Coordinates of C-alpha atoms in Angstrom, one line a residue:
M57 CA -48.7 -9.5 -52.5
T58 CA -48.8 -10.6 -56.1
T59 CA -48.2 -14.3 -56.6
A60 CA -46.0 -15.9 -59.2
I61 CA -49.0 -17.2 -61.1
M62 CA -50.6 -13.8 -61.2
H63 CA -47.4 -12.2 -62.5
R64 CA -47.0 -15.0 -65.1
R65 CA -50.4 -14.0 -66.4
R66 CA -49.4 -10.3 -66.5
V67 CA -46.2 -11.1 -68.5
L68 CA -48.2 -13.3 -70.9
D69 CA -50.7 -10.4 -71.5
T70 CA -47.7 -8.1 -72.2
I71 CA -45.9 -10.4 -74.6
G72 CA -48.8 -12.3 -76.1
P73 CA -49.9 -9.6 -78.5
L74 CA -46.4 -9.5 -80.0
L75 CA -46.5 -13.1 -81.1
Q76 CA -47.3 -13.4 -84.7
S77 CA -47.4 -16.3 -87.3
Q78 CA -45.1 -17.2 -90.1
T79 CA -44.9 -20.1 -92.6
I80 CA -41.5 -21.6 -92.2
P81 CA -39.8 -24.5 -94.0
I82 CA -39.5 -27.6 -91.7
G83 CA -35.7 -27.6 -92.2
E84 CA -35.5 -24.2 -90.4
L85 CA -37.4 -25.5 -87.4
L86 CA -35.0 -28.3 -86.4
D87 CA -33.4 -26.6 -83.5
T88 CA -36.0 -24.1 -82.3
P89 CA -39.2 -25.0 -80.5
R90 CA -42.3 -23.4 -82.1
R91 CA -46.0 -23.7 -81.5
L92 CA -48.1 -24.7 -84.5
R93 CA -50.8 -22.2 -85.4
I94 CA -53.2 -24.3 -87.5
T95 CA -54.4 -27.9 -87.5
L96 CA -52.9 -30.1 -90.2
S97 CA -54.4 -33.1 -92.0
S98 CA -52.3 -35.5 -94.0
P99 CA -52.7 -35.3 -97.8
I100 CA -51.5 -38.8 -98.2
D101 CA -51.6 -42.3 -96.7
V102 CA -48.4 -43.1 -94.7
P103 CA -47.1 -45.5 -95.6
G104 CA -48.3 -45.0 -99.2
F105 CA -48.2 -48.6 -100.1
D106 CA -48.1 -52.1 -98.5
N107 CA -44.4 -52.8 -97.8
S108 CA -42.2 -55.3 -96.1
S109 CA -41.1 -54.8 -92.5
M110 CA -38.3 -57.4 -92.9
D111 CA -35.6 -58.6 -95.3
G112 CA -36.9 -61.9 -96.6
Y113 CA -39.3 -63.3 -99.2
A114 CA -42.7 -62.1 -100.4
V115 CA -45.2 -64.8 -101.1
A116 CA -48.9 -65.4 -101.2
A117 CA -50.3 -67.2 -98.0
T118 CA -52.0 -69.6 -100.4
T119 CA -48.6 -70.6 -101.8
L120 CA -47.6 -71.8 -98.4
R121 CA -50.8 -73.6 -97.8
D122 CA -50.5 -75.4 -101.2
A123 CA -46.7 -76.2 -100.8
K124 CA -45.4 -79.6 -99.8
Q125 CA -45.2 -79.8 -96.0
S126 CA -43.1 -81.9 -93.6
H127 CA -42.6 -81.8 -89.9
A128 CA -39.5 -81.3 -87.7
T129 CA -38.6 -80.0 -84.2
D130 CA -36.4 -77.2 -83.2
D131 CA -33.4 -77.4 -80.8
N132 CA -35.8 -77.3 -77.8
G133 CA -38.0 -80.1 -79.2
R134 CA -40.9 -77.8 -80.3
P135 CA -42.8 -78.9 -83.4
Q136 CA -42.2 -77.1 -86.6
T137 CA -43.6 -77.2 -90.1
V138 CA -41.4 -77.1 -93.2
Y139 CA -42.8 -75.7 -96.5
G140 CA -41.3 -76.2 -99.9
P141 CA -39.1 -76.2 -101.7
I142 CA -40.6 -73.0 -103.3
P143 CA -39.0 -71.4 -106.4
V144 CA -37.6 -67.9 -106.1
H145 CA -37.7 -65.4 -109.0
G146 CA -36.3 -61.9 -108.8
R147 CA -35.8 -59.3 -106.1
V148 CA -37.7 -56.2 -105.0
A149 CA -35.4 -53.6 -103.4
A150 CA -36.6 -50.6 -101.4
G151 CA -37.6 -47.8 -103.8
A152 CA -38.4 -50.3 -106.6
R153 CA -41.7 -51.8 -107.9
G154 CA -41.6 -55.5 -108.5
S155 CA -43.4 -57.4 -111.2
E156 CA -46.4 -59.6 -110.3
V157 CA -45.4 -62.8 -108.5
A158 CA -46.8 -66.1 -109.9
A159 CA -48.7 -68.4 -107.7
G160 CA -46.4 -71.1 -106.1
T161 CA -43.3 -68.9 -106.2
A162 CA -41.6 -66.3 -104.0
V163 CA -39.6 -63.1 -104.6
E164 CA -36.7 -61.7 -102.6
I165 CA -37.8 -58.5 -100.8
M166 CA -35.9 -55.9 -98.8
T167 CA -37.2 -53.9 -95.8
G168 CA -39.4 -51.1 -96.9
A169 CA -39.9 -52.4 -100.5
P170 CA -43.4 -52.4 -101.9
L171 CA -45.2 -55.7 -101.8
P172 CA -45.6 -56.8 -105.4
A173 CA -48.9 -58.0 -106.8
G174 CA -49.6 -61.6 -106.2
T175 CA -48.2 -61.6 -102.6
D176 CA -49.6 -60.8 -99.2
T177 CA -47.1 -62.2 -96.8
V178 CA -43.4 -61.8 -95.9
I179 CA -41.2 -64.6 -94.6
K180 CA -38.1 -63.5 -92.7
I181 CA -34.9 -64.7 -94.3
E182 CA -34.0 -66.2 -90.9
D183 CA -36.9 -68.7 -91.3
T184 CA -35.7 -70.0 -94.6
H185 CA -33.1 -72.4 -95.9
P186 CA -30.4 -71.9 -97.1
G187 CA -30.9 -68.6 -95.3
R188 CA -29.2 -66.4 -97.9
F189 CA -30.3 -64.5 -100.9
E190 CA -29.7 -65.5 -104.6
S191 CA -30.9 -69.0 -104.0
P192 CA -33.0 -70.5 -106.8
E193 CA -35.4 -72.0 -104.2
I194 CA -36.1 -72.0 -100.5
T195 CA -37.7 -74.0 -97.8
I196 CA -39.5 -72.2 -95.0
T197 CA -39.6 -73.4 -91.4
L198 CA -42.2 -72.0 -89.1
P199 CA -43.5 -73.1 -85.7
A200 CA -46.2 -75.7 -86.1
T201 CA -48.5 -73.6 -83.9
D202 CA -48.5 -70.8 -86.6
A203 CA -50.4 -73.1 -88.9
G204 CA -48.7 -71.5 -91.8
A205 CA -48.1 -67.8 -92.4
E206 CA -51.3 -65.7 -92.4
P207 CA -51.9 -62.9 -94.9
G208 CA -50.3 -59.6 -93.6
A209 CA -47.4 -61.2 -91.7
F210 CA -44.5 -58.8 -91.6
V211 CA -46.4 -56.4 -93.9
R212 CA -46.8 -52.7 -93.1
S213 CA -50.1 -51.9 -94.6
R214 CA -50.9 -48.7 -96.5
G215 CA -52.1 -46.0 -94.2
S216 CA -51.3 -48.0 -91.1
D217 CA -49.4 -45.0 -89.6
V218 CA -51.5 -42.1 -91.0
A219 CA -54.6 -42.3 -93.2
A220 CA -55.1 -39.6 -95.8
G221 CA -57.3 -36.8 -94.5
S222 CA -56.8 -37.6 -90.9
T223 CA -55.5 -35.0 -88.4
V224 CA -51.8 -35.4 -87.7
L225 CA -51.0 -32.2 -85.8
S226 CA -53.4 -30.0 -83.8
A227 CA -53.2 -26.2 -83.6
G228 CA -51.3 -25.1 -80.5
V229 CA -49.1 -28.1 -80.2
M230 CA -45.4 -27.4 -79.3
L231 CA -43.5 -29.0 -82.2
T232 CA -41.2 -31.8 -81.1
P233 CA -38.8 -33.6 -83.4
A234 CA -41.4 -36.4 -83.7
H235 CA -44.0 -33.9 -84.8
L236 CA -41.7 -32.5 -87.5
G237 CA -41.0 -36.0 -88.6
V238 CA -44.7 -36.8 -89.0
A239 CA -45.2 -33.7 -91.0
A240 CA -42.3 -34.6 -93.3
A241 CA -43.5 -38.2 -93.7
C242 CA -46.9 -36.8 -94.8
G243 CA -45.1 -34.7 -97.5
I244 CA -45.7 -31.4 -95.7
T245 CA -42.7 -29.2 -96.3
E246 CA -43.5 -26.0 -94.4
L247 CA -45.5 -25.2 -91.3
E248 CA -47.4 -22.1 -90.0
V249 CA -45.9 -21.4 -86.6
Q250 CA -45.8 -18.8 -84.0
T251 CA -42.9 -16.3 -84.3
L252 CA -41.2 -14.3 -81.6
P253 CA -40.6 -10.6 -81.2
R254 CA -37.3 -8.9 -81.7
V255 CA -35.9 -8.5 -78.2
L256 CA -33.6 -5.8 -76.7
I257 CA -31.8 -7.1 -73.6
V258 CA -30.9 -4.2 -71.4
S259 CA -28.5 -4.6 -68.5
T260 CA -28.7 -1.5 -66.3
G261 CA -26.5 0.1 -63.7
D262 CA -23.3 2.2 -63.4
E263 CA -21.5 -0.8 -61.9
I264 CA -21.5 -2.8 -65.2
T265 CA -20.7 0.0 -67.7
A266 CA -17.2 0.1 -69.3
A267 CA -16.1 2.9 -67.1
A268 CA -17.4 1.4 -63.8
A269 CA -15.1 1.6 -60.9
A270 CA -16.8 -1.4 -59.4
G271 CA -15.6 -3.5 -62.3
I272 CA -18.6 -5.9 -62.4
H273 CA -18.8 -8.0 -65.5
D274 CA -22.3 -8.3 -67.0
A275 CA -23.5 -11.9 -67.0
N276 CA -27.2 -11.1 -67.4
S277 CA -27.1 -10.1 -71.0
I278 CA -25.3 -13.4 -71.8
T279 CA -27.5 -15.7 -69.8
L280 CA -30.7 -14.0 -71.1
G281 CA -29.4 -13.7 -74.6
A282 CA -28.6 -17.4 -74.8
S283 CA -32.0 -18.3 -73.3
L284 CA -33.8 -16.2 -75.8
R285 CA -31.9 -17.2 -78.8
R286 CA -32.4 -20.9 -78.0
L287 CA -36.1 -20.2 -78.3
G288 CA -35.5 -18.6 -81.7
A289 CA -35.7 -15.0 -80.7
E290 CA -33.7 -12.3 -82.5
T291 CA -31.8 -10.4 -79.8
T292 CA -29.7 -7.2 -79.3
L293 CA -27.6 -6.6 -76.2
L294 CA -27.3 -3.2 -74.5
T295 CA -25.8 -1.9 -71.2
V296 CA -27.1 1.4 -69.8
P297 CA -25.8 3.4 -66.8
D298 CA -28.1 4.7 -64.1
D299 CA -29.4 7.5 -66.3
P300 CA -33.2 7.3 -66.9
Q301 CA -33.2 9.6 -69.9
A302 CA -30.3 7.8 -71.5
L303 CA -32.3 4.6 -71.0
L304 CA -35.4 6.0 -72.7
D305 CA -33.4 7.4 -75.6
A306 CA -31.5 4.2 -76.2
V307 CA -34.7 2.1 -76.2
R308 CA -36.5 4.5 -78.5
A309 CA -33.6 4.4 -80.9
A310 CA -33.5 0.6 -81.0
D311 CA -35.2 -1.7 -83.5
C312 CA -37.1 -3.9 -81.1
E313 CA -40.6 -5.1 -80.2
L314 CA -39.8 -6.2 -76.6
V315 CA -37.4 -5.0 -73.9
V316 CA -36.2 -7.3 -71.3
S317 CA -34.2 -5.4 -68.7
T318 CA -32.3 -6.4 -65.6
G319 CA -31.8 -4.3 -62.5
G320 CA -33.2 -0.9 -61.6
I321 CA -36.5 -2.0 -60.1
S322 CA -35.9 -2.5 -56.4
K323 CA -35.9 0.0 -53.5
G324 CA -32.6 1.8 -53.9
A325 CA -32.0 5.4 -54.7
H326 CA -30.8 4.8 -58.3
E327 CA -33.5 2.4 -59.7
V328 CA -33.1 3.5 -63.3
V329 CA -36.1 1.6 -64.8
K330 CA -38.4 3.0 -62.2
L331 CA -37.1 6.5 -62.7
A332 CA -37.5 6.2 -66.4
A333 CA -41.1 5.2 -65.9
E334 CA -41.6 8.3 -63.9
L335 CA -40.2 10.4 -66.8
D336 CA -42.2 8.7 -69.5
E337 CA -45.8 10.1 -69.4
G338 CA -47.0 7.2 -71.6
S339 CA -45.6 4.5 -69.3
S340 CA -48.0 1.8 -68.1
M341 CA -45.3 -0.1 -66.1
V342 CA -46.4 -1.9 -62.9
F343 CA -43.8 -2.5 -60.3
E344 CA -44.8 -4.9 -57.6
P345 CA -43.1 -7.3 -55.3
I346 CA -43.8 -11.0 -56.1
A347 CA -44.4 -13.7 -53.5
M348 CA -41.3 -15.6 -54.7
Q349 CA -37.7 -16.0 -53.7
P350 CA -35.5 -15.3 -55.4
G351 CA -37.0 -12.8 -57.9
G352 CA -39.2 -10.7 -55.7
P353 CA -38.9 -7.4 -57.6
Q354 CA -40.6 -7.5 -60.9
G355 CA -42.0 -5.0 -63.4
C356 CA -44.1 -5.3 -66.5
G357 CA -46.0 -3.1 -69.0
R358 CA -45.0 -0.5 -71.6
L359 CA -42.2 2.0 -71.4
A360 CA -40.6 4.1 -74.1
D361 CA -43.5 3.1 -76.4
T362 CA -42.3 -0.6 -76.2
A363 CA -43.6 -3.7 -74.4
W364 CA -41.3 -4.2 -71.4
V365 CA -40.6 -6.9 -68.9
A366 CA -38.2 -5.7 -66.1
L367 CA -36.3 -8.4 -64.1
P368 CA -34.2 -8.1 -61.0
G369 CA -30.5 -7.5 -61.4
N370 CA -29.0 -10.4 -59.5
P371 CA -28.0 -13.1 -62.0
V372 CA -29.8 -16.0 -60.4
S373 CA -32.9 -13.9 -59.8
A374 CA -32.9 -12.8 -63.5
L375 CA -32.5 -16.3 -64.9
I376 CA -35.1 -17.8 -62.6
S377 CA -37.5 -14.9 -63.5
F378 CA -36.9 -15.7 -67.2
E379 CA -37.8 -19.3 -66.6
M380 CA -40.8 -18.5 -64.6
F381 CA -42.3 -15.7 -66.6
I382 CA -40.7 -14.9 -70.0
R383 CA -40.1 -18.4 -71.3
P384 CA -43.7 -19.5 -70.8
A385 CA -45.0 -16.3 -72.4
L386 CA -42.8 -16.6 -75.4
L387 CA -44.0 -20.2 -75.8
C388 CA -47.6 -18.9 -75.4
L389 CA -48.2 -21.3 -72.5
D390 CA -51.2 -20.7 -70.2
V391 CA -50.5 -20.7 -66.5
D392 CA -51.5 -24.3 -66.2
E393 CA -48.9 -25.4 -68.8
E394 CA -45.3 -26.2 -67.9
P395 CA -42.4 -24.6 -69.9
R396 CA -40.0 -27.3 -68.8
E397 CA -40.0 -31.0 -68.3
T398 CA -41.7 -31.5 -64.9
E399 CA -40.7 -34.2 -62.5
Y400 CA -41.4 -35.0 -58.8
H401 CA -38.5 -36.0 -56.6
R402 CA -37.7 -36.4 -52.9
L403 CA -35.3 -33.9 -51.4
L404 CA -32.3 -35.4 -49.6
G405 CA -31.3 -33.9 -46.3
G406 CA -34.3 -31.5 -46.0
L407 CA -34.1 -27.8 -46.4
D408 CA -30.9 -26.1 -45.4
E409 CA -32.7 -22.8 -44.9
A410 CA -36.2 -22.1 -43.8
P411 CA -38.5 -21.0 -46.6
P412 CA -39.9 -17.5 -46.3
S413 CA -43.5 -17.2 -45.0
G414 CA -46.0 -16.8 -47.8
K415 CA -43.5 -17.0 -50.6
L416 CA -42.9 -19.6 -53.3
Q417 CA -39.2 -20.5 -53.1
V418 CA -37.4 -21.6 -56.2
R419 CA -34.1 -23.5 -55.4
R420 CA -31.4 -25.1 -57.5
A421 CA -30.5 -28.7 -57.1
V422 CA -28.4 -31.6 -58.5
M423 CA -29.9 -35.0 -59.1
G424 CA -28.1 -37.7 -57.2
P425 CA -28.6 -41.5 -57.2
D426 CA -31.1 -41.3 -54.3
G427 CA -32.7 -37.9 -54.9
L428 CA -32.2 -34.2 -55.1
E429 CA -29.5 -32.3 -53.3
L430 CA -29.8 -28.5 -53.0
V431 CA -26.9 -26.3 -54.0
G432 CA -26.3 -22.6 -53.6
G433 CA -28.6 -21.7 -50.8
T434 CA -31.1 -19.0 -51.4
R435 CA -28.7 -16.3 -52.3
S436 CA -29.4 -14.9 -55.8
H437 CA -25.8 -14.0 -56.9
L438 CA -24.5 -17.6 -56.9
L439 CA -24.7 -18.2 -60.7
H440 CA -21.9 -20.8 -60.6
N441 CA -24.2 -23.0 -58.4
Y442 CA -27.0 -22.5 -60.9
A443 CA -24.7 -23.7 -63.7
Q444 CA -24.0 -26.9 -61.8
S445 CA -27.7 -27.6 -61.2
S446 CA -29.9 -30.0 -63.1
H447 CA -33.2 -29.0 -61.6
L448 CA -35.2 -26.1 -60.3
V449 CA -37.0 -27.2 -57.1
F450 CA -40.3 -25.5 -56.0
I451 CA -40.8 -25.1 -52.3
P452 CA -44.4 -24.1 -51.6
P453 CA -45.3 -21.2 -49.3
T454 CA -45.4 -22.2 -45.7
D455 CA -48.2 -20.1 -44.3
S456 CA -51.6 -21.7 -43.9
G457 CA -51.6 -23.1 -47.4
A458 CA -51.6 -19.7 -49.0
H459 CA -51.0 -19.9 -52.8
T460 CA -50.6 -23.7 -52.6
N461 CA -52.1 -23.8 -56.1
E462 CA -48.8 -22.6 -57.4
L463 CA -46.5 -25.6 -57.2
A464 CA -47.5 -28.0 -54.4
P465 CA -45.7 -31.2 -53.3
G466 CA -46.5 -34.4 -55.1
A467 CA -47.2 -37.8 -53.7
D468 CA -45.1 -39.0 -50.8
D469 CA -43.9 -35.5 -50.1
R470 CA -42.0 -35.3 -53.3
L471 CA -41.4 -31.8 -54.6
K472 CA -42.2 -30.5 -58.1
T473 CA -39.1 -29.7 -60.2
W474 CA -38.3 -28.4 -63.6
K475 CA -35.5 -30.1 -65.5
I476 CA -33.1 -27.4 -66.7
T477 CA -30.4 -29.4 -68.5

């Protein structure tokens, strides 16, 4: 039986060729994860100049060494050195460039302001008397063990974050908010990123069409549509009855590069996706059971001249299949990369149902104060329980260690989980 890892590779091979690249302004990448296509080097130093990390006074360290010194103790009896008085002339605000500061004097300086010529040190306003700005002179009190302020104190040096010409983002990285911030700080305004295909989401079955006597509302197109759009994919929703020719005609008429369908791939008499594949001479669809619960029925390949991933019809099966196979492929993640934040946790109360022999079991759980609590059992129609969950929990196969490379327990019998909230 095909394992989940094997099928994940198959889906990646189907979707991977559809992933292209596009140069997009950073402002359009704020709420959509994207993978960077090229390595980026900074064209500038960051910060671009020596600047103050504190509100206070910029001075030269030699000014302190040459200033009149006296001695005192703090409230805890620790020795201190008092420097000054030192005349103060002017102010340097953030965004301004101050004039050169004469030896033996200081200048007010705000956080982020460039250090003016003639200074190399910043004294916090808290270490001065009278401890407020717009004073004609100050005295500075520092612990005696400091032996006076050294050059560079409370100064953010030019290039201390990023040096011009250094690599700041590597090709293939999944862009996080911090990555986007680094690019913006380096003056980079647009990024070449991986783009996603246009996706047609097809919910199949007579039971969900408008005239269905069964009266079943279609949840799959909503859950999958939301999942895809939150990755940045352009989507169209479609429901099709159990008519294979109608399914082929609808897909061929659609403007899409990838079809994600739900239902019609199991062992019933009206499996519309399977029947459509039999009608289409150009189909390369592979339908195989996967050693996974839920989500055993899966299909993948080309149908109606379009790349196609076929998911089971039960809502939980479809959503877990998306997380396991489609999400990693759209993010262009290899099988050893995780599409969700991975954690290891202990399971409270043990398993409420025995896992199936030889199958990876994917369960839903809620994180409590002492560990994970399973919800919803193994049944694949309980979407409400999925919505209440915070984690997907992976129970490895039980037979003789088969497929244990998939998702094995961690240390101390903790189980691997994906955080889904």
